[in-house]
Short mmCIF file of C-alpha atoms and ligand atoms in Angstrom, two decimals:
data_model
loop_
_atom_site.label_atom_id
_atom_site.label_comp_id
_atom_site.label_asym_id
_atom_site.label_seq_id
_atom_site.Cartn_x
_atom_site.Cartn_y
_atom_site.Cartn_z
CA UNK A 270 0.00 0.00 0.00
CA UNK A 271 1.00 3.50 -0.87
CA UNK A 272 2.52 5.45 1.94
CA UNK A 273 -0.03 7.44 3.60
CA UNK A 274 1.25 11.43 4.62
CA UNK A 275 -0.61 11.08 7.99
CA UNK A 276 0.14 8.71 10.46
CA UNK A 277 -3.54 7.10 11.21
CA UNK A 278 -2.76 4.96 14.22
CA UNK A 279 -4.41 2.23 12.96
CA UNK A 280 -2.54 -0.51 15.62
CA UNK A 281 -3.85 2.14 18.59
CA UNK A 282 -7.41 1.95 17.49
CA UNK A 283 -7.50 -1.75 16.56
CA UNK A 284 -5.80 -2.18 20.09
CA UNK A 285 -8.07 0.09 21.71
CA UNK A 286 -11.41 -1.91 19.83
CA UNK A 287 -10.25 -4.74 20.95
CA UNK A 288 -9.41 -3.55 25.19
CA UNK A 289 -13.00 -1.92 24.94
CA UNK A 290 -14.51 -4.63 23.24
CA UNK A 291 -16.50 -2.39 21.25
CA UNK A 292 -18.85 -3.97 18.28
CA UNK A 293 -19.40 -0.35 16.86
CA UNK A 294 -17.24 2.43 15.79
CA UNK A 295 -17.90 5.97 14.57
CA UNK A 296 -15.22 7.70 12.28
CA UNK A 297 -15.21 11.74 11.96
CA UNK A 298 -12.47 12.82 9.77
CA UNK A 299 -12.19 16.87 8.50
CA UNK A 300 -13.29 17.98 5.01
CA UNK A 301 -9.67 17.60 3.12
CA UNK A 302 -9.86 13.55 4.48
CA UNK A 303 -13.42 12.06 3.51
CA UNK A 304 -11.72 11.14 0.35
CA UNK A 305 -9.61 8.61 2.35
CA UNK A 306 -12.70 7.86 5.02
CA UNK A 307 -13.78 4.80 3.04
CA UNK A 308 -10.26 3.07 2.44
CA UNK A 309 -9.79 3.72 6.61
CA UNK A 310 -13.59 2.24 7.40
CA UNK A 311 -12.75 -0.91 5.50
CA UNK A 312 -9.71 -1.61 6.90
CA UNK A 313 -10.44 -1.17 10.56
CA UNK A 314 -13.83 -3.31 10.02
CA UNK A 315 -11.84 -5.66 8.17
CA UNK A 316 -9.12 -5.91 10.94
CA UNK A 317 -11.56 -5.99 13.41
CA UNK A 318 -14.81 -7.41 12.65
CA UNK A 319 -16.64 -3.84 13.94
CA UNK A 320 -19.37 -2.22 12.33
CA UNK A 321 -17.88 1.60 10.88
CA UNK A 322 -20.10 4.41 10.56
CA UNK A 323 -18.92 7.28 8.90
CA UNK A 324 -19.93 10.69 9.72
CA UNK A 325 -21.06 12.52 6.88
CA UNK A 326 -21.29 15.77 8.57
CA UNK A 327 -19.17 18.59 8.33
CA UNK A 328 -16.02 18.92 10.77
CA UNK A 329 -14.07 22.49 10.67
CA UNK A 330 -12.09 21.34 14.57
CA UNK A 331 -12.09 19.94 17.66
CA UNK A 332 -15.02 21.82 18.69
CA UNK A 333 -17.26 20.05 16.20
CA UNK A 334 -17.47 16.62 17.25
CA UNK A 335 -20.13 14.77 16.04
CA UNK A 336 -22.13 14.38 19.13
CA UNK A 337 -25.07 12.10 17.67
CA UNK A 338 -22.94 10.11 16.08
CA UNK A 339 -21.07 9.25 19.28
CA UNK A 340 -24.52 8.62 21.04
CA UNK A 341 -24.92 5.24 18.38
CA UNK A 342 -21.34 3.99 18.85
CA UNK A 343 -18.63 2.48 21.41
CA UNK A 344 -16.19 4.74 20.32
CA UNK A 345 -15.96 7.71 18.00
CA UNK A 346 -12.86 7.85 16.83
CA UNK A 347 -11.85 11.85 15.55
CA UNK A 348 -9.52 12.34 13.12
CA UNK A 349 -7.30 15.63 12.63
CA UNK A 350 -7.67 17.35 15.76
CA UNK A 351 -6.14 17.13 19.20
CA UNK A 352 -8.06 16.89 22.20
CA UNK A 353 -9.91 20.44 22.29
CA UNK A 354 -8.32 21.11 26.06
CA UNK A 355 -11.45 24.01 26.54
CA UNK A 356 -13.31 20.67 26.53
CA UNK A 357 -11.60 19.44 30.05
CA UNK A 358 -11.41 23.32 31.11
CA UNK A 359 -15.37 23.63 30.91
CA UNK A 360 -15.92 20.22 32.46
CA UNK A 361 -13.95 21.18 35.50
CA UNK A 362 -15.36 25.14 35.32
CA UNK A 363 -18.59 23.25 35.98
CA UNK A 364 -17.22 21.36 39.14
CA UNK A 365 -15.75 24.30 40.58
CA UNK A 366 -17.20 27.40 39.48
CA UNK A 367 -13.31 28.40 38.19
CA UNK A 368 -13.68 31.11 36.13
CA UNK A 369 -14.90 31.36 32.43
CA UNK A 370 -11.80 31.51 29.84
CA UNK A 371 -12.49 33.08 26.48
CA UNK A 372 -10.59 32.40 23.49
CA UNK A 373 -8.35 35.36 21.30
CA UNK A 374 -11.76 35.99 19.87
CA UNK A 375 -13.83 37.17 22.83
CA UNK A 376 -15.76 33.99 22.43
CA UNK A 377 -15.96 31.82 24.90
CA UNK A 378 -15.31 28.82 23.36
CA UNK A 379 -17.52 25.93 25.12
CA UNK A 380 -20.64 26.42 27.43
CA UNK A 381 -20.66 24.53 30.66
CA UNK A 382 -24.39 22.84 30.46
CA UNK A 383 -22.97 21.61 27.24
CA UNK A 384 -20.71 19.50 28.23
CA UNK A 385 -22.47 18.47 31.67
CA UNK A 386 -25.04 16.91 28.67
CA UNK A 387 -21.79 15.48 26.95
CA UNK A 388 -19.55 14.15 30.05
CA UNK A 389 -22.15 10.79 29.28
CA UNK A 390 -20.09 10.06 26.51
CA UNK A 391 -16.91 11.84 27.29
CA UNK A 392 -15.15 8.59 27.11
CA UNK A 393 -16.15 7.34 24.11
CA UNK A 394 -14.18 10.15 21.64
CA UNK A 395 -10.77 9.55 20.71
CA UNK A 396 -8.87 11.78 19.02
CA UNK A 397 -6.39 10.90 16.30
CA UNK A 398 -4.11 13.52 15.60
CA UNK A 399 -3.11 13.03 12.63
CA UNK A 400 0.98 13.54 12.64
CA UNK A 401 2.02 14.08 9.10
CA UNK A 402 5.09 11.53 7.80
CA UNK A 403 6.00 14.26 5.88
CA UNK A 404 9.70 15.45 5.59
CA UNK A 405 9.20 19.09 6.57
CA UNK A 406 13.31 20.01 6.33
CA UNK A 407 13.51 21.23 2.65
CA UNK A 408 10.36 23.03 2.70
CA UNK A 409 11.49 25.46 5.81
CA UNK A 410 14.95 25.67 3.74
CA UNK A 411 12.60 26.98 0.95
CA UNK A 412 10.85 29.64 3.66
CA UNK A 413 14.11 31.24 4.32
CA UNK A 414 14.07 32.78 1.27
CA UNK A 415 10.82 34.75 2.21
CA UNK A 416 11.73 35.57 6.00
CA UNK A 417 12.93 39.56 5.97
CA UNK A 418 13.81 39.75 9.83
CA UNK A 419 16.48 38.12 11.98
CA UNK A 420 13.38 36.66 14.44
CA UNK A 421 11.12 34.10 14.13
CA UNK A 422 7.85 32.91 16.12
CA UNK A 423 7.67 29.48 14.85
CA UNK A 424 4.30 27.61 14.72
CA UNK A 425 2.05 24.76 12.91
CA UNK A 426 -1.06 22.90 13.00
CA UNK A 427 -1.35 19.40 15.31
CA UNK A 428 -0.24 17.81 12.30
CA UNK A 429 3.47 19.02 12.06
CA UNK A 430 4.05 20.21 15.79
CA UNK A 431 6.36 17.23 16.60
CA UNK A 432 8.59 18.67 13.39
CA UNK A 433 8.80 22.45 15.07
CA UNK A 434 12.00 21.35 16.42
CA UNK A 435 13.97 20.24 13.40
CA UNK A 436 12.24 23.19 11.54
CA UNK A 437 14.22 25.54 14.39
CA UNK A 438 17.52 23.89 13.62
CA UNK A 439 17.46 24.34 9.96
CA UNK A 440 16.17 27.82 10.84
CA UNK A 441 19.03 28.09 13.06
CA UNK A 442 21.64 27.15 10.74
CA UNK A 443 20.72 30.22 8.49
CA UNK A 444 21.27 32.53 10.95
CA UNK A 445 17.86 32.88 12.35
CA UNK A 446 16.70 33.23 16.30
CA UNK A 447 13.67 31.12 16.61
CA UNK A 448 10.79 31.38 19.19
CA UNK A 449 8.67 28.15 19.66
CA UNK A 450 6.12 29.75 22.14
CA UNK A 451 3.77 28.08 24.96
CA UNK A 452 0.45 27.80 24.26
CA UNK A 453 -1.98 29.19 26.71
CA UNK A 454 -4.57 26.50 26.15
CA UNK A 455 -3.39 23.86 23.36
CA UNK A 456 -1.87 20.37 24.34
CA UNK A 457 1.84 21.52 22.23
CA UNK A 458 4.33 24.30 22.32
CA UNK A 459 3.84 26.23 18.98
CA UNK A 460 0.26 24.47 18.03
CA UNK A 461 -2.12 26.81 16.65
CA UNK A 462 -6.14 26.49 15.95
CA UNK A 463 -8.02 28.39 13.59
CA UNK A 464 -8.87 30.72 16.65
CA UNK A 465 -6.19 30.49 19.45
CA UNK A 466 -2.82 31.81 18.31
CA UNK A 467 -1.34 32.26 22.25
CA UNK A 468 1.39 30.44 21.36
CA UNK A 469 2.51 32.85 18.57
CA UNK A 470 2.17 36.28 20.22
CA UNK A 471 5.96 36.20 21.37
CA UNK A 472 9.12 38.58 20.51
CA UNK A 473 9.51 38.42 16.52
CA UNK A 474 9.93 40.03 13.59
CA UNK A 475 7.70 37.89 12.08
CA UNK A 476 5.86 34.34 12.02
CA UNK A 477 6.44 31.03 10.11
CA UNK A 478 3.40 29.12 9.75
CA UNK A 479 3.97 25.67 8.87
CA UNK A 480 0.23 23.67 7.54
CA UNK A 481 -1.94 23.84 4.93
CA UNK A 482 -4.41 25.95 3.84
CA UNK A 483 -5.03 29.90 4.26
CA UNK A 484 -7.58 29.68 7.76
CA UNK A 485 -4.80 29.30 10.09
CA UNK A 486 -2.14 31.79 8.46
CA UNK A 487 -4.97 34.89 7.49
CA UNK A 488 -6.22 34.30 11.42
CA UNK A 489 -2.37 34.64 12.61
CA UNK A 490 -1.88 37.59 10.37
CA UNK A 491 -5.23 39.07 11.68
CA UNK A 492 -4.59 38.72 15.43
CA UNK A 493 -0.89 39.56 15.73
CA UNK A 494 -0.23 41.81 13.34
CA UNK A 495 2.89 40.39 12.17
CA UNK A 496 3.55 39.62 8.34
CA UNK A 497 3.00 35.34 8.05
CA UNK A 498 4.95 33.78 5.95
CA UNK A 499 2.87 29.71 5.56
CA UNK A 500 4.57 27.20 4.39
CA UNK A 501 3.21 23.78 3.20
CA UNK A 502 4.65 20.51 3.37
CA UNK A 503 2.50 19.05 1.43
CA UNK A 504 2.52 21.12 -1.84
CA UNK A 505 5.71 23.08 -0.95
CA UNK A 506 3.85 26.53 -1.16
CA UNK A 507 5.09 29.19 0.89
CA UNK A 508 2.31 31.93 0.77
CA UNK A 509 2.57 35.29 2.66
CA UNK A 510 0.23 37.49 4.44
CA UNK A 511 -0.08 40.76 5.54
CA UNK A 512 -2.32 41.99 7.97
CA UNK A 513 -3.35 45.28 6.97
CA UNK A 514 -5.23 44.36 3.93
CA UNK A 515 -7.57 41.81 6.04
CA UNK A 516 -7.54 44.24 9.27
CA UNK A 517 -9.30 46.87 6.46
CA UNK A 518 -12.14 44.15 5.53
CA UNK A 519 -12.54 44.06 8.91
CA UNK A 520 -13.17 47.40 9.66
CA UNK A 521 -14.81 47.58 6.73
CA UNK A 522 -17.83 45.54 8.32
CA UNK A 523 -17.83 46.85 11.41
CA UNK A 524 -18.28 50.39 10.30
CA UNK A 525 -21.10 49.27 8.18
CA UNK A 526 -22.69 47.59 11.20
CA UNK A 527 -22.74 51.45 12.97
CA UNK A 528 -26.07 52.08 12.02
CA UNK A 529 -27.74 48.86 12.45
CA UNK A 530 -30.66 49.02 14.90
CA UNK A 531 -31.77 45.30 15.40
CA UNK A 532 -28.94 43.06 15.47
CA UNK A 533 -29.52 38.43 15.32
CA UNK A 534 -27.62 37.28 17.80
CA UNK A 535 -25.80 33.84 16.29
CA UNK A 536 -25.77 30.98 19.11
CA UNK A 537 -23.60 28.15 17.52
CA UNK A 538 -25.14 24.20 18.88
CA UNK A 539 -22.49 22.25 17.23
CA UNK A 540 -20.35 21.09 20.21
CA UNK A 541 -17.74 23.53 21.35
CA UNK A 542 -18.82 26.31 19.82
CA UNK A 543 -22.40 26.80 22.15
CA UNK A 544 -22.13 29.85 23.68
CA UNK A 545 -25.86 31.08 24.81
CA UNK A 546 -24.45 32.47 28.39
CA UNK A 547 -22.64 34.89 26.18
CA UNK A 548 -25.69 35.29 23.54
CA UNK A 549 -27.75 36.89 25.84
CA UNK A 550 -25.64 39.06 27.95
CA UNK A 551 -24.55 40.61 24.49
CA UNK A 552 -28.47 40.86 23.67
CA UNK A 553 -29.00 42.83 27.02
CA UNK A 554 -26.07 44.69 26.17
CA UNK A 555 -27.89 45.61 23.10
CA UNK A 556 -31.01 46.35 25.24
CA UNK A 557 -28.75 48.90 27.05
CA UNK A 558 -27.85 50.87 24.12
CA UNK A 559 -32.07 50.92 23.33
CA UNK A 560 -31.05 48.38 20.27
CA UNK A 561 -33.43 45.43 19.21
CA UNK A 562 -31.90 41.67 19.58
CA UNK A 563 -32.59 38.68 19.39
CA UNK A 564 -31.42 34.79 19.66
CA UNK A 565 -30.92 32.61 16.71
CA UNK A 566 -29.41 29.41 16.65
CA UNK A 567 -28.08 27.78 13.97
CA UNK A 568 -25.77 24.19 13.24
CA UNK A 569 -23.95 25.90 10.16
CA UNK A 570 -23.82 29.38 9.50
CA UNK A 571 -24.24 30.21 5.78
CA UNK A 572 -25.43 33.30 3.68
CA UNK A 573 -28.48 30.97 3.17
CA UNK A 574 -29.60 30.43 6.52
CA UNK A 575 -28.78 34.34 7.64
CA UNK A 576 -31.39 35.89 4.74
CA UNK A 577 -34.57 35.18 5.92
CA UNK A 578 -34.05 37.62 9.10
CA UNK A 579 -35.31 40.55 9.12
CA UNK A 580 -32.20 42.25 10.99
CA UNK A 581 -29.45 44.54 9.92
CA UNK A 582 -26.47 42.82 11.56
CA UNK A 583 -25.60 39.94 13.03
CA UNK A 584 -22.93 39.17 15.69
CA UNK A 585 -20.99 35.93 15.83
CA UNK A 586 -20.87 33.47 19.01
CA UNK A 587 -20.20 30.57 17.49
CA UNK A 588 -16.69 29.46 15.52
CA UNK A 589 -15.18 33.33 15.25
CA UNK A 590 -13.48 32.31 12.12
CA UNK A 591 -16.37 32.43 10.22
CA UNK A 592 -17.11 35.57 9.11
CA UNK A 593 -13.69 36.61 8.48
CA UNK A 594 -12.45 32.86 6.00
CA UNK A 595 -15.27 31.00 4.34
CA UNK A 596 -18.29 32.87 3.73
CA UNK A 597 -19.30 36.16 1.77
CA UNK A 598 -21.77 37.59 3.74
CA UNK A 599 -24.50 40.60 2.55
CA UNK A 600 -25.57 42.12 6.20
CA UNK A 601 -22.51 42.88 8.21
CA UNK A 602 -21.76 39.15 10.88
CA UNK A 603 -19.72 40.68 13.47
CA UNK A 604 -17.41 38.98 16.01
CA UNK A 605 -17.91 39.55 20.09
CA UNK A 606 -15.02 42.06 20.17
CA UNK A 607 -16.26 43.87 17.04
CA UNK A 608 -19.91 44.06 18.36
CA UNK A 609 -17.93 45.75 21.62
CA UNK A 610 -16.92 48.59 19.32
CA UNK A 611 -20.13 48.98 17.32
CA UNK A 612 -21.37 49.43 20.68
CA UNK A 613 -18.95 52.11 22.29
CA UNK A 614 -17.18 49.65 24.74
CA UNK A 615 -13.57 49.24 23.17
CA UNK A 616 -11.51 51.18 21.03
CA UNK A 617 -10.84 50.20 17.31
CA UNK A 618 -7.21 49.18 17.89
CA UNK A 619 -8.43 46.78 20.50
CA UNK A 620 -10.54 44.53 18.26
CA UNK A 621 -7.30 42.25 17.94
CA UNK A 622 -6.37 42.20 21.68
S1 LIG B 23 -11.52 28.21 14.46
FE1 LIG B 23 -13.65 27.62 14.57
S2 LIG B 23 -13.69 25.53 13.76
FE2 LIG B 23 -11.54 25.97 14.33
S3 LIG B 23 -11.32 25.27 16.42
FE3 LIG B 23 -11.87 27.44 16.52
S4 LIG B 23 -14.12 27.44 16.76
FE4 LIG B 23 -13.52 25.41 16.02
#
């Protein structure tokens, strides 16, 4: 068989089956991997004897686990993301009344009664990281070439954080001081989600991004307003991005959400991304200012399911990234922080803090 460029863990999870004794297994994998879900579904129910059932759902992170899938299974086995640590963080919140982190965004990122419904079934999601096999040496030699200052903050999706190390000794070698920071909530040094980048605001010049894709390096670019230079193992693209050109689309849409006077309030139910605590005290907020709000939830948020409301803005409590990466959207979808200055309670330079 063809080597694969992930490393599935396929001994872990038929040795976990098997110590479980489970008859019936769930796989979730993200969007860029159904195309392999079928090949990995036969193979662990041929290995195994277990009946697979894919999800056919959509899967953006760790904060989208397929909930009713796990319900009908032993185990739901997640592919591509790490264990979503706000997961653990809310569990415990619940237990002690510790305080209520929020994420880069403003957005909290899980609700407690969420996942007091979820702890049932806690144990049955495993998450499969995904480690690329990937040889990530000559791509960072082909970076160099794009990296202006003599600092870098180095960082990279779940997939490629066990390479950050041999990336900052061939980063080294040219010359380069390298900064592999701490994450304030993630499970690695240097790991970044599409919406918590702690582990990048450190002392640099600017940031090497190593994954695929554009989410991750236009969020990076966004928050710490540093130049990103991404660079994928994969393809060997090295892309770069600048942050004043998407900071302007951003204040693009929050200017034109100035004059709005009824605003949809976006509650997110897929898990992880529920936030109704924070829903309504923005809605109150609202009520403050003598504006009209009100609660919609919604599973995915699309231009489609946003045009039958009769509002003129909406604001964003669900997956932040939204508004900003995947979707054109007509009425102005604002995130917590930019509601905040549409609403006179925080300065225009502090959207990104
Ligand atoms: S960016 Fe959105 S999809 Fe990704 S982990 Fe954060 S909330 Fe989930």
């Amino acid at each position: 068989m063809e080597k694969r460029p992930y490393e599935f863990e396929l001994e872990r999870i038929k040795a976990l089956i098997k110590e479980r004794g489970a008859r019936r297994v769930g796989l979730q994998l993200p969007e860029g991997l159904k195309t392999v879900a079928i090949e990995i579904a036969a193979e662990i129910s041929k290995e195994t004897g277990v009946d697979v059932i894919l999800s056919g759902n959509s899967c953006y992170g760790a904060c989208d686990v397929d909930e009713k899938l796990a319900r009908i299974v032993d185990i739901l086995l997640h592919f591509g993301h790490s264990e979503n640590p706000f997961r653990k963080h809310f569990l415990s919140e619940e237990r002690t009344g510790a305080k209520k982190e929020c994420n880069s965004f403003g957005n909290a990122f899980l609700s407690k009664k969420r996942f007091v419904l979820e702890e049932n079934y806690q144990e049955k999601i495993i998450f499969i990281e995904l480690r690329s096999t990937v040889d990530i040496n000559p791509m960072v030699e082909s970076a160099i070439a794009e990296l202006k200052g003599d600092s870098v903050g180095l960082v990279a999706t779940v997939q490629h954080v066990h390479a950050l190390n041999e990336a900052k000794r061939v980063l080294n070698r040219s010359g380069k001081k390298v900064v592999i920071g701490k994450s304030h909530s993630l499970k690695y040094d240097g790991q970044v989600l599409g919406c918590e980048f702690s582990s990048a605001m450190v002392p640099c010049d600017e940031i090497l991004f190593i994954g695929s894709g554009s989410f991750h390096p236009a969020g990076l670019t966004l928050y710490t307003g540093k130049r990103v230079i991404a660079a994928d193992p994969f393809t060997m693209q090295i892309s770069v991005f600048e942050p004043d050109e998407l900071r302007k689309k951003r204040y693009g849409v929050i200017a034109r959400a100035l004059d709005a006077k009824s605003f949809g309030m976006i509650v997110g139910i897929k898990s992880g991304q529920f936030n109704l605590s924070e829903a309504i005290a923005l809605q109150r907020k609202a009520a403050a200012k003598g504006l009209d709000a009100h609660l919609i939830t919604m599973e995915e948020i699309t231009e489609a399911s946003l045009l039958g409301f009769k509002v003129d803005a909406f604001v964003n409590t669900a997956c932040p990234r939204l508004a900003e990466d995947f979707v054109h959207f007509n009425k102005p979808v604002l995130s917590i922080n930019e509601f905040d200055v549409v609403l006179g309670e925080r300065s225009w330079d502090g959207v990104w803090q």
